[in-house]
Tab-separated table of C-alpha atoms in Angstrom:
chain	number	residue	atom	x	y	z
A	17	MET	CA	-19.324	-7.501	7.624
A	18	ASN	CA	-21.156	-6.686	10.801
A	19	GLN	CA	-23.658	-4.075	9.610
A	20	LYS	CA	-24.111	-2.707	13.137
A	21	GLN	CA	-21.202	-0.469	12.140
A	22	ASN	CA	-22.450	2.570	10.240
A	23	LYS	CA	-18.965	3.390	8.968
A	24	PRO	CA	-16.062	1.275	7.694
A	25	VAL	CA	-13.687	-0.463	10.087
A	26	ILE	CA	-10.078	-0.103	8.985
A	27	GLY	CA	-7.290	-2.164	10.495
A	28	ILE	CA	-3.883	-0.502	10.785
A	29	THR	CA	-0.942	-2.858	11.269
A	30	ILE	CA	1.748	-1.177	13.346
A	31	GLY	CA	4.751	-2.415	11.367
A	32	ASP	CA	8.106	-2.243	13.124
A	33	ILE	CA	7.578	-0.655	16.549
A	34	ASN	CA	11.170	0.621	16.479
A	35	GLY	CA	10.575	2.551	13.259
A	36	ILE	CA	8.273	5.478	12.537
A	37	GLY	CA	5.112	3.380	12.057
A	38	ALA	CA	3.590	4.130	15.454
A	39	GLU	CA	4.415	7.826	15.214
A	40	VAL	CA	2.884	8.394	11.776
A	41	THR	CA	-0.148	6.254	12.663
A	42	MET	CA	-0.848	8.181	15.859
A	43	LYS	CA	-0.300	11.564	14.217
A	44	ALA	CA	-2.562	10.642	11.297
A	45	LEU	CA	-5.340	9.475	13.623
A	46	MET	CA	-5.269	12.820	15.430
A	47	ASP	CA	-6.985	14.172	12.303
A	48	ASN	CA	-10.635	14.361	13.384
A	49	ARG	CA	-11.829	13.947	9.781
A	50	ILE	CA	-10.618	10.339	9.884
A	51	LEU	CA	-12.475	9.376	13.076
A	52	LYS	CA	-15.683	10.812	11.617
A	53	GLN	CA	-15.398	8.507	8.610
A	54	ILE	CA	-13.996	5.232	10.000
A	55	THR	CA	-13.525	3.117	13.092
A	56	PRO	CA	-9.748	2.580	13.315
A	57	VAL	CA	-8.281	-0.590	14.801
A	58	ILE	CA	-4.531	-0.606	15.448
A	59	TYR	CA	-2.969	-4.065	15.494
A	60	ALA	CA	-0.073	-3.618	17.904
A	61	HIS	CA	0.249	-3.656	21.687
A	62	GLY	CA	-1.110	-1.073	24.095
A	63	LYS	CA	2.290	-0.743	25.800
A	64	ALA	CA	3.968	0.266	22.528
A	65	ILE	CA	1.312	2.907	21.850
A	66	THR	CA	1.591	4.186	25.423
A	67	PHE	CA	5.402	4.356	25.047
A	68	TYR	CA	5.117	6.629	22.006
A	69	ARG	CA	2.281	8.632	23.520
A	70	LYS	CA	4.639	9.578	26.332
A	71	LEU	CA	7.798	9.946	24.226
A	72	LEU	CA	6.122	12.167	21.632
A	73	LYS	CA	4.193	14.112	24.282
A	74	MET	CA	0.884	13.254	22.591
A	75	GLU	CA	-1.251	13.471	25.729
A	76	ASP	CA	-4.366	14.068	23.603
A	77	PHE	CA	-3.994	10.719	21.845
A	78	ASN	CA	-6.619	8.524	23.504
A	79	PHE	CA	-7.243	4.908	22.659
A	80	MET	CA	-9.235	1.959	23.902
A	81	GLN	CA	-7.491	-1.381	24.371
A	82	VAL	CA	-9.649	-4.360	23.374
A	83	ARG	CA	-9.035	-8.096	23.383
A	84	ASN	CA	-10.399	-8.773	19.915
A	85	ILE	CA	-12.201	-7.240	16.972
A	86	ASP	CA	-15.659	-8.014	18.394
A	87	GLU	CA	-15.066	-5.621	21.318
A	88	ILE	CA	-14.188	-2.493	19.323
A	89	HIS	CA	-15.939	0.805	19.981
A	90	PRO	CA	-17.117	2.606	16.811
A	91	LYS	CA	-16.228	6.083	18.074
A	92	LYS	CA	-12.807	5.318	19.541
A	93	ILE	CA	-9.312	4.501	18.358
A	94	ASN	CA	-9.066	0.799	19.205
A	95	VAL	CA	-5.866	-1.142	19.889
A	96	ILE	CA	-5.698	-4.955	19.754
A	97	ASN	CA	-2.734	-6.670	21.398
A	98	VAL	CA	-1.252	-9.062	18.834
A	99	ALA	CA	1.229	-10.536	21.322
A	100	GLU	CA	0.844	-11.485	24.966
A	101	ASN	CA	3.920	-9.498	25.914
A	102	CYS	CA	5.086	-6.340	24.191
A	103	PRO	CA	8.752	-6.421	23.134
A	104	GLU	CA	10.933	-3.662	24.511
A	105	VAL	CA	10.423	-0.571	22.359
A	106	MET	CA	13.819	0.674	21.163
A	107	PRO	CA	13.448	3.456	18.586
A	108	CYS	CA	16.095	3.365	15.829
A	109	VAL	CA	17.142	-0.219	16.676
A	110	GLU	CA	16.470	-3.273	14.503
A	111	THR	CA	15.473	-6.263	16.663
A	112	GLN	CA	14.143	-9.740	15.925
A	113	GLU	CA	11.370	-9.229	18.491
A	114	SER	CA	9.991	-6.170	16.690
A	115	GLY	CA	10.015	-8.168	13.447
A	116	LYS	CA	7.967	-10.949	15.049
A	117	MET	CA	5.445	-8.434	16.325
A	118	ALA	CA	5.162	-6.729	12.918
A	119	LEU	CA	4.344	-10.083	11.333
A	120	ALA	CA	1.895	-10.981	14.123
A	121	ALA	CA	0.049	-7.688	13.543
A	122	LEU	CA	-0.201	-8.381	9.816
A	123	ASP	CA	-1.378	-11.965	10.336
A	124	LYS	CA	-4.065	-10.886	12.815
A	125	ALA	CA	-5.376	-8.209	10.453
A	126	ILE	CA	-5.479	-10.757	7.619
A	127	GLU	CA	-7.442	-13.135	9.861
A	128	ASP	CA	-9.970	-10.422	10.718
A	129	ILE	CA	-10.466	-9.216	7.145
A	130	LYS	CA	-10.927	-12.825	5.975
A	131	SER	CA	-13.655	-13.105	8.616
A	132	GLU	CA	-15.202	-9.884	7.240
A	133	LYS	CA	-14.732	-8.113	10.571
A	134	ILE	CA	-12.799	-5.207	8.992
A	135	ASN	CA	-13.245	-3.489	5.620
A	136	GLY	CA	-9.657	-2.689	4.743
A	137	ILE	CA	-6.046	-2.861	5.908
A	138	VAL	CA	-3.511	-0.035	6.085
A	139	THR	CA	-0.003	-1.316	6.739
A	140	ALA	CA	2.619	0.788	8.493
A	141	PRO	CA	6.188	0.106	7.327
A	142	LEU	CA	8.097	-2.941	8.524
A	143	ASN	CA	11.619	-4.248	8.032
A	144	LYS	CA	11.858	-7.319	5.791
A	145	ASN	CA	15.274	-8.188	7.236
A	146	ASN	CA	14.109	-8.896	10.796
A	147	ILE	CA	11.085	-10.893	9.596
A	148	ASN	CA	12.938	-13.221	7.248
A	149	SER	CA	13.913	-16.603	8.625
A	150	GLU	CA	14.637	-20.122	7.399
A	151	GLU	CA	10.905	-20.853	7.622
A	152	LEU	CA	9.692	-17.647	5.952
A	153	LYS	CA	11.035	-15.702	2.977
A	154	PHE	CA	9.293	-12.346	3.364
A	155	ILE	CA	9.797	-10.300	0.184
A	156	GLY	CA	7.245	-7.607	0.981
A	157	HIS	CA	3.672	-6.822	1.987
A	158	THR	CA	2.424	-7.112	-1.605
A	159	GLU	CA	3.748	-10.634	-2.119
A	160	TYR	CA	2.763	-11.798	1.380
A	161	LEU	CA	-0.827	-10.608	0.974
A	162	THR	CA	-1.065	-12.024	-2.542
A	163	HIS	CA	-0.107	-15.437	-1.146
A	164	ALA	CA	-2.373	-15.083	1.917
A	165	PHE	CA	-5.426	-14.485	-0.276
A	166	GLU	CA	-4.417	-17.136	-2.817
A	167	THR	CA	-4.493	-14.535	-5.568
A	168	LYS	CA	-2.850	-15.464	-8.873
A	169	GLU	CA	-1.611	-11.973	-9.715
A	170	SER	CA	-1.612	-8.657	-7.913
A	171	MET	CA	0.093	-5.375	-8.702
A	172	MET	CA	1.960	-2.769	-6.699
A	173	PHE	CA	0.019	0.373	-7.624
A	174	MET	CA	1.499	3.641	-6.372
A	175	VAL	CA	-1.231	6.280	-6.283
A	176	ALA	CA	-1.486	9.990	-5.532
A	177	GLU	CA	-3.813	12.765	-6.622
A	178	ASP	CA	-2.175	13.402	-10.015
A	179	ILE	CA	-0.245	10.199	-10.703
A	180	ARG	CA	-0.832	6.435	-10.535
A	181	VAL	CA	2.029	4.064	-11.358
A	182	GLY	CA	1.780	0.271	-11.569
A	183	LEU	CA	4.707	-2.140	-11.907
A	184	VAL	CA	5.210	-5.145	-14.164
A	185	SER	CA	8.020	-6.483	-11.947
A	186	GLY	CA	8.141	-5.452	-8.290
A	187	HIS	CA	10.647	-6.694	-5.728
A	188	VAL	CA	12.954	-8.338	-8.243
A	189	PRO	CA	16.757	-7.887	-8.513
A	190	LEU	CA	17.680	-5.579	-11.381
A	191	ALA	CA	19.693	-8.355	-13.053
A	192	GLU	CA	16.473	-10.404	-13.351
A	193	VAL	CA	14.132	-7.651	-14.555
A	194	ALA	CA	14.392	-8.359	-18.297
A	195	ASN	CA	13.437	-12.020	-17.747
A	196	ASN	CA	10.372	-10.863	-15.798
A	197	VAL	CA	9.162	-8.538	-18.535
A	198	THR	CA	7.105	-10.930	-20.644
A	199	GLY	CA	4.072	-10.416	-22.848
A	200	LYS	CA	2.012	-12.524	-20.462
A	201	LYS	CA	3.011	-10.425	-17.434
A	202	ILE	CA	2.423	-7.112	-19.184
A	203	LYS	CA	-1.058	-8.254	-20.204
A	204	GLN	CA	-1.828	-9.499	-16.672
A	205	LYS	CA	-0.806	-6.157	-15.159
A	206	LEU	CA	-2.739	-4.146	-17.738
A	207	LYS	CA	-5.876	-6.182	-16.955
A	208	ILE	CA	-5.407	-5.553	-13.228
A	209	MET	CA	-4.785	-1.831	-13.801
A	210	LEU	CA	-7.816	-1.413	-16.047
A	211	LYS	CA	-10.074	-3.204	-13.561
A	212	SER	CA	-8.665	-1.262	-10.592
A	213	LEU	CA	-9.010	2.128	-12.295
A	214	LYS	CA	-12.667	1.292	-13.051
A	215	ASP	CA	-13.698	-0.493	-9.837
A	216	ASP	CA	-11.471	1.167	-7.218
A	217	PHE	CA	-11.085	4.687	-8.627
A	218	GLY	CA	-14.333	5.087	-10.594
A	219	ILE	CA	-12.692	5.879	-13.966
A	220	GLN	CA	-14.935	4.314	-16.588
A	221	LYS	CA	-12.696	4.697	-19.660
A	222	PRO	CA	-9.119	4.673	-18.319
A	223	LYS	CA	-6.255	6.037	-20.397
A	224	ILE	CA	-3.002	4.164	-19.694
A	225	ALA	CA	0.602	4.856	-20.700
A	226	VAL	CA	3.069	1.967	-20.941
A	227	LEU	CA	6.773	2.697	-20.454
A	228	GLY	CA	9.544	0.988	-22.386
A	229	LEU	CA	12.156	-1.207	-20.720
A	230	ASN	CA	15.280	0.106	-22.450
A	231	PRO	CA	16.743	3.628	-22.795
A	232	HIS	CA	14.756	5.647	-25.349
A	233	ALA	CA	12.225	2.776	-25.396
A	234	GLY	CA	14.701	0.673	-27.352
A	235	GLU	CA	15.148	3.197	-30.191
A	236	ASP	CA	13.554	0.918	-32.817
A	237	GLY	CA	15.564	-2.096	-31.710
A	238	LEU	CA	18.952	-0.342	-31.582
A	239	LEU	CA	19.052	-0.365	-27.746
A	240	GLY	CA	17.095	-3.538	-27.062
A	241	LYS	CA	14.433	-5.684	-28.672
A	242	GLU	CA	11.891	-5.974	-25.815
A	243	GLU	CA	9.827	-3.013	-27.006
A	244	GLU	CA	9.425	-4.391	-30.558
A	245	GLU	CA	9.041	-8.055	-29.651
A	246	ILE	CA	7.159	-7.966	-26.323
A	247	ILE	CA	5.754	-4.584	-25.265
A	248	LYS	CA	4.287	-3.273	-28.545
A	249	PRO	CA	2.407	-6.501	-29.357
A	250	ALA	CA	0.827	-6.490	-25.873
A	251	ILE	CA	-0.268	-2.864	-26.298
A	252	ARG	CA	-1.683	-3.643	-29.764
A	253	GLU	CA	-3.747	-6.499	-28.378
A	254	PHE	CA	-5.441	-4.201	-25.841
A	255	LYS	CA	-5.944	-1.427	-28.415
A	256	ASP	CA	-7.659	-3.942	-30.703
A	257	GLN	CA	-10.068	-4.656	-27.832
A	258	GLY	CA	-10.956	-0.954	-27.674
A	259	HIS	CA	-8.828	0.025	-24.657
A	260	MET	CA	-6.971	3.340	-24.508
A	261	ILE	CA	-3.448	1.979	-24.025
A	262	PHE	CA	-0.508	3.957	-25.421
A	263	GLY	CA	3.258	3.550	-25.657
A	264	PRO	CA	5.863	2.359	-25.131
A	265	TYR	CA	7.282	5.666	-23.934
A	266	ALA	CA	10.875	6.421	-23.003
A	267	ALA	CA	10.671	6.776	-19.201
A	268	ASP	CA	13.013	9.768	-18.838
A	269	GLY	CA	11.300	11.972	-21.407
A	270	PHE	CA	7.840	10.845	-20.280
A	271	PHE	CA	8.243	12.171	-16.746
A	272	GLY	CA	10.579	15.005	-17.772
A	273	MET	CA	7.795	16.447	-19.933
A	274	MET	CA	5.159	15.778	-17.229
A	275	HIS	CA	3.182	13.452	-19.514
A	276	GLN	CA	1.843	11.631	-16.434
A	277	MET	CA	-0.745	14.418	-16.184
A	278	LYS	CA	-2.382	13.162	-19.401
A	279	PHE	CA	-3.012	9.591	-18.200
A	280	ASP	CA	-5.089	7.836	-15.545
A	281	GLY	CA	-2.444	5.153	-15.039
A	282	ILE	CA	1.148	4.422	-16.014
A	283	LEU	CA	2.587	0.925	-16.298
A	284	ALA	CA	6.321	0.870	-15.515
A	285	MET	CA	8.439	-2.150	-16.330
A	286	TYR	CA	10.345	-2.361	-13.039
A	287	HIS	CA	10.500	-1.039	-9.483
A	288	ASP	CA	12.843	1.944	-9.676
A	289	GLN	CA	11.666	3.031	-13.122
A	290	GLY	CA	8.251	3.716	-11.614
A	291	LEU	CA	9.028	4.537	-8.010
A	292	ILE	CA	11.811	7.077	-8.442
A	293	PRO	CA	9.628	9.543	-10.387
A	294	PHE	CA	6.588	8.707	-8.261
A	295	LYS	CA	8.353	9.420	-4.967
A	296	THR	CA	10.005	12.520	-6.412
A	297	LEU	CA	6.601	13.909	-7.367
A	298	ALA	CA	4.461	12.621	-4.486
A	299	PHE	CA	6.630	11.498	-1.548
A	300	GLU	CA	4.563	13.101	1.211
A	301	SER	CA	1.197	12.174	-0.279
A	302	GLY	CA	1.969	8.935	-2.118
A	303	VAL	CA	0.213	5.678	-1.289
A	304	ASN	CA	1.070	2.067	-2.072
A	305	PHE	CA	-2.133	0.226	-3.035
A	306	THR	CA	-2.196	-3.497	-3.791
A	307	ALA	CA	-4.413	-3.853	-6.852
A	308	GLY	CA	-5.876	-7.242	-7.742
A	309	LEU	CA	-6.530	-8.498	-4.193
A	310	PRO	CA	-10.061	-9.461	-3.065
A	311	VAL	CA	-9.561	-7.010	-0.148
A	312	ILE	CA	-8.442	-3.394	0.157
A	313	ARG	CA	-4.870	-2.757	1.313
A	314	THR	CA	-2.949	0.519	1.280
A	315	SER	CA	0.225	1.760	2.944
A	316	PRO	CA	2.398	4.859	3.073
A	317	ASP	CA	5.105	4.965	0.402
A	318	HIS	CA	8.044	5.129	2.837
A	319	GLY	CA	9.984	2.701	5.010
A	320	THR	CA	10.740	2.318	8.719
A	321	ALA	CA	13.123	5.320	8.768
A	322	TYR	CA	14.998	4.080	11.843
A	323	ASN	CA	17.241	7.153	11.681
A	324	ILE	CA	14.403	9.464	12.761
A	325	ALA	CA	12.289	7.043	14.837
A	326	GLY	CA	11.082	8.482	18.130
A	327	LYS	CA	12.348	11.999	17.350
A	328	ASN	CA	8.923	13.483	16.608
A	329	VAL	CA	9.966	14.637	13.138
A	330	ALA	CA	8.332	11.959	10.963
A	331	ASP	CA	5.796	13.360	8.491
A	332	GLU	CA	2.437	11.588	8.697
A	333	GLY	CA	1.224	12.881	5.317
A	334	SER	CA	1.671	9.599	3.455
A	335	MET	CA	0.019	7.569	6.244
A	336	ARG	CA	-2.907	9.976	6.319
A	337	ALA	CA	-3.177	9.691	2.540
A	338	ALA	CA	-3.077	5.870	2.814
A	339	ILE	CA	-6.025	5.935	5.231
A	340	PHE	CA	-8.018	8.367	3.076
A	341	THR	CA	-7.287	6.316	-0.055
A	342	ALA	CA	-8.584	3.197	1.711
A	343	ILE	CA	-11.721	5.160	2.710
A	344	ASP	CA	-12.238	6.371	-0.872
A	345	ILE	CA	-11.874	2.875	-2.367
A	346	ILE	CA	-14.195	1.346	0.256
A	347	SER	CA	-16.751	4.081	-0.491
A	348	GLN	CA	-16.395	3.429	-4.223
A	349	LYS	CA	-17.359	-0.206	-3.656
A	350	THR	CA	-19.863	0.065	-0.784
A	351	ASP	CA	-22.655	2.395	0.326
A	352	TRP	CA	-22.284	3.473	3.945
A	353	GLU	CA	-24.837	5.304	6.019
A	354	GLU	CA	-23.844	8.738	7.200
A	355	GLU	CA	-23.374	9.117	10.946
């Protein structure tokens, strides 16, 4: 990293310009606390930002358009054009052009973080549907970044102030979840979670709860055998190594009784098992963090929300939290001089 910067440089990929990504990004960056702590770089196109500046009547939102990462100004909001021509901005409308630009923004940010020109990436929401093609099967940011950094395993880690939920299986059809819940995978995710809680969140002796796969955590084999045959042996192995891993817990009772307050991390077996309670408890402040990558990546915990795009009603709380979480993790790993 270029140490001429006395504060971290964070790249923000714009996502789908027809969704709420630009709005929540611009609103979040109006928070002066953020500009004091980082140099933000938006990967987008100046015309798209100008469009929303006018539409949302955000006359006070000032930015500097630069050609590449080497031209950024440390005290400004910087915008890098990721395409020669900006597609027509059409709030609420799904277009192939906006999908191409969302992917171009992500690819450019990946290029710059690989070159150590930025310290972290915050990704605004995109639409998988208008990115997918015969050449590219785009399942999600987590999988795309895991492949881009040639990482064996990563983990979708949903984090907020009082709750952190990791997933054994992420973007997998429900019918295939049981096949994806293996002892090997559970152990891989627990290793990633333990390391992330220590290295990224500064918790030296993490306490982790593991949820069961079946209703009532299998009820001693009556409602499924995965808990007895797969989950409990994995937990035992980590306990024998001295780790504070507990479970498996029945997911409904666990969250119903607010047990998440007693643990530093929770490992859920599949997407909705973890994300439904997480988003219920922390929708406006929740952050999606990709644990296990060699770089720092966060995002808000919501989607493109086409239905409210351009209407100036999108809540920027989750985007702001994603930026602050990236700042906190960068600070945990690196010493930065105060301005």
